[in-house]
Short mmCIF file of C-alpha atoms in Angstrom, two decimals:
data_model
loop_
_atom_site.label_atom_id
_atom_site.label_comp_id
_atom_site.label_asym_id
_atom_site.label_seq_id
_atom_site.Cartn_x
_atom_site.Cartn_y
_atom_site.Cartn_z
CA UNK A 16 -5.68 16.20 -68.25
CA UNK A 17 -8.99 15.29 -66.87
CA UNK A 18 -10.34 18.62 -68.46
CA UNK A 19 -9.45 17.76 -71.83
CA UNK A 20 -10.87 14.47 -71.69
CA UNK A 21 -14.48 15.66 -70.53
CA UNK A 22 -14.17 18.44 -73.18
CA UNK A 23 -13.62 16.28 -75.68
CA UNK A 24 -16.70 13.52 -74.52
CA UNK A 25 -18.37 16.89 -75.22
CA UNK A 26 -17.54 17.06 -78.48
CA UNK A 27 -17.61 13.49 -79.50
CA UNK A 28 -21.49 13.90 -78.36
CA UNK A 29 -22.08 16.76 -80.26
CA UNK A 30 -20.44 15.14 -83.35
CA UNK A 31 -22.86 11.89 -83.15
CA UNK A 32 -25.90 13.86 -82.23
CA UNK A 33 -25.63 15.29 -85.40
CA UNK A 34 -25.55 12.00 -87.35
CA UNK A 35 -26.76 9.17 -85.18
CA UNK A 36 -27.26 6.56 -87.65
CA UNK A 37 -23.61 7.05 -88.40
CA UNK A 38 -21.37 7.27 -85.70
CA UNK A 39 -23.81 7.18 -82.97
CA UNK A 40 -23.54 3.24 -81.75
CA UNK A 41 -19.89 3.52 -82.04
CA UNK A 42 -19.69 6.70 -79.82
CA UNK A 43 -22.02 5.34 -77.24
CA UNK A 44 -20.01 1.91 -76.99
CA UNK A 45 -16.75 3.81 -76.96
CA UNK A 46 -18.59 5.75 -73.84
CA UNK A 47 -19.11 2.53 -72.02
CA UNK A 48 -15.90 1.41 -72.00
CA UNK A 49 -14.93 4.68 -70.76
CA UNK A 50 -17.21 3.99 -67.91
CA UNK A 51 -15.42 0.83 -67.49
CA UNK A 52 -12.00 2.10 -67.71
CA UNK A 53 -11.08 5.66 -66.87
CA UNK A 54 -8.84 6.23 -63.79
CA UNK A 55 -11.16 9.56 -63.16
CA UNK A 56 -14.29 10.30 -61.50
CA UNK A 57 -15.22 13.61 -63.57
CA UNK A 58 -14.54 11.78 -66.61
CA UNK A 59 -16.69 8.62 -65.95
CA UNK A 60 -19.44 10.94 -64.78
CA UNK A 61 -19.25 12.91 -67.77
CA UNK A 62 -19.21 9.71 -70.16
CA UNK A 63 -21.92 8.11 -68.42
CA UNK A 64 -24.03 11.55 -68.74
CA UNK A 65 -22.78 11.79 -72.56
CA UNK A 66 -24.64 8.00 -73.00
CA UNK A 67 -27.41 8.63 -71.39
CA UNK A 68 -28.51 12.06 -73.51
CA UNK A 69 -27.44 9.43 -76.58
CA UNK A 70 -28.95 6.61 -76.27
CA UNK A 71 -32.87 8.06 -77.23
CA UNK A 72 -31.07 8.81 -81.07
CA UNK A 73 -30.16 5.18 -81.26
CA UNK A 74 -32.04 2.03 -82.85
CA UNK A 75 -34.05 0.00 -80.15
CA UNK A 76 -31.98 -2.45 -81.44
CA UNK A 77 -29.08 -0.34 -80.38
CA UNK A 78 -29.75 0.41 -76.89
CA UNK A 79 -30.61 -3.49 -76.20
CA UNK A 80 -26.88 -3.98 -77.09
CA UNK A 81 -25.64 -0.97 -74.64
CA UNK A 82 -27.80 -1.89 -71.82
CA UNK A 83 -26.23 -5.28 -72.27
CA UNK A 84 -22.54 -4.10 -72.78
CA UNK A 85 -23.26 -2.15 -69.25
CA UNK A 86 -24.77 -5.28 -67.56
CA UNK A 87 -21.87 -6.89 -68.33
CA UNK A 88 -19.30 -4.36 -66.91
CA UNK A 89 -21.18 -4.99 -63.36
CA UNK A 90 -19.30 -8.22 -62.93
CA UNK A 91 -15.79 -6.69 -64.24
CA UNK A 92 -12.73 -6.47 -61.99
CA UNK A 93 -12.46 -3.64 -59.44
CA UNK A 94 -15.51 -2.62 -57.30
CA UNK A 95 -13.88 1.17 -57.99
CA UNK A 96 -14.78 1.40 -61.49
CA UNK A 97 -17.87 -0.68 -61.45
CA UNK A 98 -19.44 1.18 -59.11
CA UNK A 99 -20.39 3.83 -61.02
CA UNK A 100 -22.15 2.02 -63.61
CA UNK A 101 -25.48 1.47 -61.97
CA UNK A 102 -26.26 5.57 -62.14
CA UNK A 103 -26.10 5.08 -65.75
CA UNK A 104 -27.37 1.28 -66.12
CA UNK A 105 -30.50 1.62 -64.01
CA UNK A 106 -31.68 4.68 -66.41
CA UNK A 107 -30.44 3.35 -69.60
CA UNK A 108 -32.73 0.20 -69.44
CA UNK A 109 -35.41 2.57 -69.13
CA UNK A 110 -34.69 3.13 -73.13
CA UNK A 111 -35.63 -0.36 -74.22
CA UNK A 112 -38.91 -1.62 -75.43
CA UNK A 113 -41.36 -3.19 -72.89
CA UNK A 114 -40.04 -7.18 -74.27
CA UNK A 115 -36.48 -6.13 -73.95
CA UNK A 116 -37.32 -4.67 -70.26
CA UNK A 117 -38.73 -7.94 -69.19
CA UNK A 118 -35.37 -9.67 -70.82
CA UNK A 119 -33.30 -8.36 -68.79
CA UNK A 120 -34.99 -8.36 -65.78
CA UNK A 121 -34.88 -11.70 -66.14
CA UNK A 122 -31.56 -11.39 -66.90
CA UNK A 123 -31.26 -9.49 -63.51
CA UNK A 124 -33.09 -12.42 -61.19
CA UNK A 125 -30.70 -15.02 -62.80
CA UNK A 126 -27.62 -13.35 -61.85
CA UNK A 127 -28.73 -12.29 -58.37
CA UNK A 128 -29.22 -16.24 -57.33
CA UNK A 129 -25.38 -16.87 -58.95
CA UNK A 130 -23.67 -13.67 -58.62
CA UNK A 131 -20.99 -12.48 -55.79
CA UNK A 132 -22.43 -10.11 -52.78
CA UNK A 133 -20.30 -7.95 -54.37
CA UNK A 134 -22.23 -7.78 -58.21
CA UNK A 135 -25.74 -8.41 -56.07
CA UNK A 136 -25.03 -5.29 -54.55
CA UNK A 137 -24.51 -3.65 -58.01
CA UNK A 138 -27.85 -5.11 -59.25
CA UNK A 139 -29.64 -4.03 -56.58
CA UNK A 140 -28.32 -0.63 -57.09
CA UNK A 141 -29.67 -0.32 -60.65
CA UNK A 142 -32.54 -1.62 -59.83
CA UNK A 143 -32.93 1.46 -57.58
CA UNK A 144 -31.94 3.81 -59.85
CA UNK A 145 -34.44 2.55 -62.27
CA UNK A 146 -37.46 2.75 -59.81
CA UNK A 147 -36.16 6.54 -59.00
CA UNK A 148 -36.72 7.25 -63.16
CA UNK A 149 -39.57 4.72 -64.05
CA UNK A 150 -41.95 7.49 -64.03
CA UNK A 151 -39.88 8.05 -67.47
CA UNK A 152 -41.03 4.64 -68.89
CA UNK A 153 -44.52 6.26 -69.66
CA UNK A 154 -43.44 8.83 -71.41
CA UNK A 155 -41.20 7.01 -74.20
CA UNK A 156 -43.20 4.13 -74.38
CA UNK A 157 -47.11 5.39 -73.21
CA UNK A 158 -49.24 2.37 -74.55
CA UNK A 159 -47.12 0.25 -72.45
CA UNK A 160 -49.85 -2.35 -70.50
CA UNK A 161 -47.88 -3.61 -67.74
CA UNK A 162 -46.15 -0.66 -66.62
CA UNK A 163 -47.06 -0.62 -62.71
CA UNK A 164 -46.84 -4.42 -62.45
CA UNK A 165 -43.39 -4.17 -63.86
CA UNK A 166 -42.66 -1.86 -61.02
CA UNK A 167 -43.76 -3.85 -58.68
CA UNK A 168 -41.84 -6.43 -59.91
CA UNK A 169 -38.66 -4.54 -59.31
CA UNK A 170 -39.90 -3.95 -56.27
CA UNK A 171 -40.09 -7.39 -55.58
CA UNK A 172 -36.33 -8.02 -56.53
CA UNK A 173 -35.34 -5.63 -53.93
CA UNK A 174 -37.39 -7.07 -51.38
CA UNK A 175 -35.76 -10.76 -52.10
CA UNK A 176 -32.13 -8.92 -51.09
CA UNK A 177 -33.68 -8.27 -47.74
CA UNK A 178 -33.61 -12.07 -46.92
CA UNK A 179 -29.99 -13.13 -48.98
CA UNK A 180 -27.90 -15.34 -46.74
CA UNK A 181 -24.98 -12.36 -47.22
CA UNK A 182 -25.20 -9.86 -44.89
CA UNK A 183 -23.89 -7.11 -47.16
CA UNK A 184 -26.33 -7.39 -49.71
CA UNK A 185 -29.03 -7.45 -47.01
CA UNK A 186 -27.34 -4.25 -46.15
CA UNK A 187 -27.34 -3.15 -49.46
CA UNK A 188 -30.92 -3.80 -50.12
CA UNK A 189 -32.58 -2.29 -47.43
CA UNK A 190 -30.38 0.96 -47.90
CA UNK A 191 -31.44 1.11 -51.81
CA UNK A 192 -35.23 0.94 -50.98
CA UNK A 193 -34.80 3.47 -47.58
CA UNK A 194 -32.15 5.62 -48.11
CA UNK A 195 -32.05 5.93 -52.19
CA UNK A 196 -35.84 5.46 -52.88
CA UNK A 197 -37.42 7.07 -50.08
CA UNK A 198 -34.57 9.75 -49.31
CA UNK A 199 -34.61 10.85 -52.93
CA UNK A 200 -35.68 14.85 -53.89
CA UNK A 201 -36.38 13.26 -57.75
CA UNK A 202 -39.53 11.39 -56.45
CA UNK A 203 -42.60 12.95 -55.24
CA UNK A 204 -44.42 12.35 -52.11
CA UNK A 205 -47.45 10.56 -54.44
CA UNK A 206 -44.54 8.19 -56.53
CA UNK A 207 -43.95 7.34 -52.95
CA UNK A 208 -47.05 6.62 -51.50
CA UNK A 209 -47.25 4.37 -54.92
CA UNK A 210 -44.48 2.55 -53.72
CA UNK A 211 -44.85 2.44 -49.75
CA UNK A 212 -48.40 1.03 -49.71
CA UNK A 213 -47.32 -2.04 -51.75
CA UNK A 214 -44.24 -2.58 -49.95
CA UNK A 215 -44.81 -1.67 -46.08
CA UNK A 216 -46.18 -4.45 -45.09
CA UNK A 217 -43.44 -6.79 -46.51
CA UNK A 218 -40.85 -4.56 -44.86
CA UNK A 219 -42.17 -5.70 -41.65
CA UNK A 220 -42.18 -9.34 -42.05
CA UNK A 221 -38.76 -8.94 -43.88
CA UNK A 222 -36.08 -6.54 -42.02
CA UNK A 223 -34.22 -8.05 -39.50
CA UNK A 224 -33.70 -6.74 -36.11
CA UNK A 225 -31.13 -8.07 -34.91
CA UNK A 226 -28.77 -6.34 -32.62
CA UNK A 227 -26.04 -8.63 -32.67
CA UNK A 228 -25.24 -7.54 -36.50
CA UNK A 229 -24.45 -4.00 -35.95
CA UNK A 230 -23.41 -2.84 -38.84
CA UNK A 231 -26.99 -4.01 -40.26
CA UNK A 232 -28.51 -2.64 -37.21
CA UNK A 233 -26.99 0.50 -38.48
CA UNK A 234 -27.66 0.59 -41.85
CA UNK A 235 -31.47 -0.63 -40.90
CA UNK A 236 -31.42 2.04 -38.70
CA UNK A 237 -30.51 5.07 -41.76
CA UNK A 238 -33.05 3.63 -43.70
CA UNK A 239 -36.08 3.42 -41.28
CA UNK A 240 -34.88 7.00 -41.13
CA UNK A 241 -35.80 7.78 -44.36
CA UNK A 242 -39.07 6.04 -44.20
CA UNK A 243 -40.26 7.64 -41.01
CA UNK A 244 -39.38 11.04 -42.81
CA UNK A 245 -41.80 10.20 -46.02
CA UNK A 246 -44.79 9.15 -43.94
CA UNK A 247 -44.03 12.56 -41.47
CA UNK A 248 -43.90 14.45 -44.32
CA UNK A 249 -47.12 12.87 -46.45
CA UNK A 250 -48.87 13.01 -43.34
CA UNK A 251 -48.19 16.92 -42.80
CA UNK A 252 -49.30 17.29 -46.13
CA UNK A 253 -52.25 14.83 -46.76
CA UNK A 254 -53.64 14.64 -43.07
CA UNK A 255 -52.83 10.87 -43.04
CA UNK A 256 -51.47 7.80 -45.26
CA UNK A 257 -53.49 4.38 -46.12
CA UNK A 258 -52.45 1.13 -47.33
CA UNK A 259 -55.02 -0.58 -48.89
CA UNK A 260 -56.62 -3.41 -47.49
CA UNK A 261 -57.85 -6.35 -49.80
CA UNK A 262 -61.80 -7.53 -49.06
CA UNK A 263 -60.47 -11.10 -49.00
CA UNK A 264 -57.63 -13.02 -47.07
CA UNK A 265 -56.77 -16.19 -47.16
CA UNK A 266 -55.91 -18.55 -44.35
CA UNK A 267 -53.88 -21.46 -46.06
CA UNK A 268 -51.96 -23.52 -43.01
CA UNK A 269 -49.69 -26.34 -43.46
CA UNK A 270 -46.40 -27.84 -42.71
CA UNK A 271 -44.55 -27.43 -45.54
CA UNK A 272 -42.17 -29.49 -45.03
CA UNK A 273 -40.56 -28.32 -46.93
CA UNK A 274 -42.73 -25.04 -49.20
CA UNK A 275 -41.87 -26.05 -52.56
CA UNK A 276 -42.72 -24.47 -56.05
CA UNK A 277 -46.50 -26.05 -55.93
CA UNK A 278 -46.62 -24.19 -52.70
CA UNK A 279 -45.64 -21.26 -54.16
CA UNK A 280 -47.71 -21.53 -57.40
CA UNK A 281 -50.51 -22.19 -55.35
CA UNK A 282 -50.30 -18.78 -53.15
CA UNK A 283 -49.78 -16.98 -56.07
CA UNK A 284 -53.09 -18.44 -57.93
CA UNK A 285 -54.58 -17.66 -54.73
CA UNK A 286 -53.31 -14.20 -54.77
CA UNK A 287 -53.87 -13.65 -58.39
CA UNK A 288 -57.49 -13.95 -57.55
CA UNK A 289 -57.94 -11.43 -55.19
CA UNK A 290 -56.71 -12.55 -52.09
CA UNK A 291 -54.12 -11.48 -49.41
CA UNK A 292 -52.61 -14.93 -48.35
CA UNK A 293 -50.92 -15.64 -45.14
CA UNK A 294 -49.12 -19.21 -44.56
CA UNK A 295 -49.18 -20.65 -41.82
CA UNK A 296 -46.55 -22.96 -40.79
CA UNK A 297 -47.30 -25.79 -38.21
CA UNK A 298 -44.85 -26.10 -35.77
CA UNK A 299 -44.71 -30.00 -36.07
CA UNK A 300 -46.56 -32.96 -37.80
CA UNK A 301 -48.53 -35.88 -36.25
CA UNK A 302 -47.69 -38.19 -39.40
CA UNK A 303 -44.04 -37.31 -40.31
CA UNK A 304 -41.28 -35.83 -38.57
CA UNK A 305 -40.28 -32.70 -40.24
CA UNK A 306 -37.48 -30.02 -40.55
CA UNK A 307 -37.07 -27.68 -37.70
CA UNK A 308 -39.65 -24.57 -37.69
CA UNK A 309 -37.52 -22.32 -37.88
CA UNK A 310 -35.64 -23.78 -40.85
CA UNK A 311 -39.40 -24.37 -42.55
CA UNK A 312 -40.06 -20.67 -42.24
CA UNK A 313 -36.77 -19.46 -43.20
CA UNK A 314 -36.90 -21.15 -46.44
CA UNK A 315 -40.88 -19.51 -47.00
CA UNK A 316 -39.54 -15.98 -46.30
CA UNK A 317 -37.04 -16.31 -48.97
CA UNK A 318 -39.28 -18.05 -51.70
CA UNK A 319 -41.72 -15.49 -51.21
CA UNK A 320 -40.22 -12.01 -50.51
CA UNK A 321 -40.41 -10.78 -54.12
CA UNK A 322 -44.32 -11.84 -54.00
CA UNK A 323 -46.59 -9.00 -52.72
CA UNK A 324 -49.92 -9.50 -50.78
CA UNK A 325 -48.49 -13.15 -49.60
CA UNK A 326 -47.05 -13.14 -46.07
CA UNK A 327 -46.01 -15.29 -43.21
CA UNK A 328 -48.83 -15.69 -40.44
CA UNK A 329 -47.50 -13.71 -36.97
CA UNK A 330 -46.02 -17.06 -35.07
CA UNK A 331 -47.11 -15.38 -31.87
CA UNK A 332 -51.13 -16.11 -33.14
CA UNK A 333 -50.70 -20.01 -32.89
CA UNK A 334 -54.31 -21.24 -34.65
CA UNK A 335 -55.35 -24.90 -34.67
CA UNK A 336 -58.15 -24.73 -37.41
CA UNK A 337 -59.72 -27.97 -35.73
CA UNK A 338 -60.51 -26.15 -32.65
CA UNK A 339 -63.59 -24.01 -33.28
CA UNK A 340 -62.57 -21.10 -30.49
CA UNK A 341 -59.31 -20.93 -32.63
CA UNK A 342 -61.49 -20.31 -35.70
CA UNK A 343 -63.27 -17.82 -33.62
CA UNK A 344 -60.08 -15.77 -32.51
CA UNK A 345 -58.65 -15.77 -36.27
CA UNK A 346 -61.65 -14.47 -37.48
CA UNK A 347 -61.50 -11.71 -35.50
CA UNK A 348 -58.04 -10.65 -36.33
CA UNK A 349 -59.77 -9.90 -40.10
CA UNK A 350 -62.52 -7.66 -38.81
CA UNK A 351 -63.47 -5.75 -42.05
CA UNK A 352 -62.25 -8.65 -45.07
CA UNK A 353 -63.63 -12.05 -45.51
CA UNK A 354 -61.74 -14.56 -44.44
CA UNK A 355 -61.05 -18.21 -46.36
CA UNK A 356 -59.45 -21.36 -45.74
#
């Protein structure tokens, strides 16, 4: 009985708490594959719980190999027992030392190019449930340097699902960063804020609005929900909400036909320097003939959603930089931050 079994994942934790260096590895390991496995909920909730209050007794060396073991199980057989793994996942990478952290979030980006919709949508998951604890990080590792980039760099993974070619992790995406990140009670309206003012304006270049996929018109829908509820509610209690402006922006038009990894490098240096950078895509060439426009800008959105501060300029402001009253109008759509070419 189902009873018996969490009973018993009781007292298998109690037994390795007590000697960690012993049996505790082999008790954590035998806990994942019960997260793998077992036929019932209670008992894979109860196993994953039992891991997670373990995994702080084990070597570092120890929880690299469970977080692994775990990432692993995301691609098994059966979206009914994997499902349940990202809960634990996304707060048991939280255990490993900064290095390891930045492993396997490379780990993560590498699979989410190769993977099925159906694993993406797992990954994307933990990487939710991760942002939800990160707060954690500082506490078990406190002299950690690059702690809020990192976020943002999870962040950025997210973001890159909103512009997938799948539908469903689109779906999936959107609903981890609206619905789990913004509807959750475990983070504050200031963890929030943290994350909202990096992230809002990307949202808007990024969702789609489509009507014609409903079910993503839906599920867009939910999550806005949750959104609109944070800044209601940080409003009532702050008397407003900023996003921070950068003093400089940079205008960098082109064809980019097509934007390729110098592109990109070069927007990031830009960025990296201070800058908000918006590309501009030309609509056609005088000297070559190039892809469609709308191809040119598809394949920009995707390269750069994970990259904050870089955008797509608004199509609607068309801006010929050899015409001086073009200048003239572009300048003042920046009216408080200098403005570059």
């Amino acid at each position: 009985p189902w009873v018996l079994k969490r009973s018993q994942i009781h007292m298998l934790l109690d037994y390795a708490a007590k000697d960690p260096k012993g049996s505790g590895f082999y008790t954590a390991m035998h806990f994942c594959n019960i997260l793998k496995v077992s036929a019932m909920e209670k008992v894979r909730n109860a196993a994953g719980e039992a891991l997670v209050c373990l995994l702080p007794q084990l070597s570092l060396e120890q929880r690299n190999d469970v977080s692994v073991e775990l990432l692993r199980a995301l691609e098994i057989e059966g979206y009914q027992y994997a499902e349940y793994i990202p809960d634990y996942l996304g707060r048991a990478m939280l255990y490993l030392q900064p290095k390891e952290l930045e492993e396997i979030l490379d780990d993560f980006i590498e699979r989410i190019r190769v993977s099925s919709s159906q694993v993406n949508s797992l990954l994307l998951k933990t990487l939710g449930v991760a942002i939800i604890n990160y707060d954690s990080y500082k506490e078990n590792y406190p002299k950690d340097q690059h702690f809020e980039a990192r976020k943002a760099r999870i962040m950025g993974v997210l973001l890159n699902g909103l512009v997938n070619y799948d539908t469903h992790v689109k779906q999936v995406a959107f609903g981890v960063i609206g619905s789990d990140i913004f509807g959750s009670k475990a983070l504050g309206l200031r963890e929030k804020h943290w994350i909202f003012s990096r992230v809002a304006k990307k949202l808007l270049t990024l969702i789609s609005d489509s009507t014609q996929e409903e079910l993503l018109f839906l599920t867009n829908s939910a999550s806005l929900n949750h959104l609109y509820r944070f800044i209601s509610d940080h409003i009532f209690e702050t008397g407003g909400i900023s996003v921070p402006r950068p003093k400089r922006a940079a205008f960098f038009p082109g064809a980019f036909d097509p934007f390729s990894f110098g592109h990109k490098k070069i927007a990031s240096a830009i960025r990296d320097m201070g800058f908000e950078v918006f590309l501009s895509v030309d609509e056609f060439s005088w000297s070559k003939s190039t892809l469609p426009n709308l191809i040119r800008k598809n394949i920009i959105n995707m390269s750069i959603a994970n990259e904050l501060d870089i955008y797509l300029y608004p199509e609607h402001f068309q801006t010929n930089i050899a015409n001086p009253g073009d200048l003239s109008h572009i300048r003042t759509l920046f009216p408080e931050t200098e403005l570059y070419l």
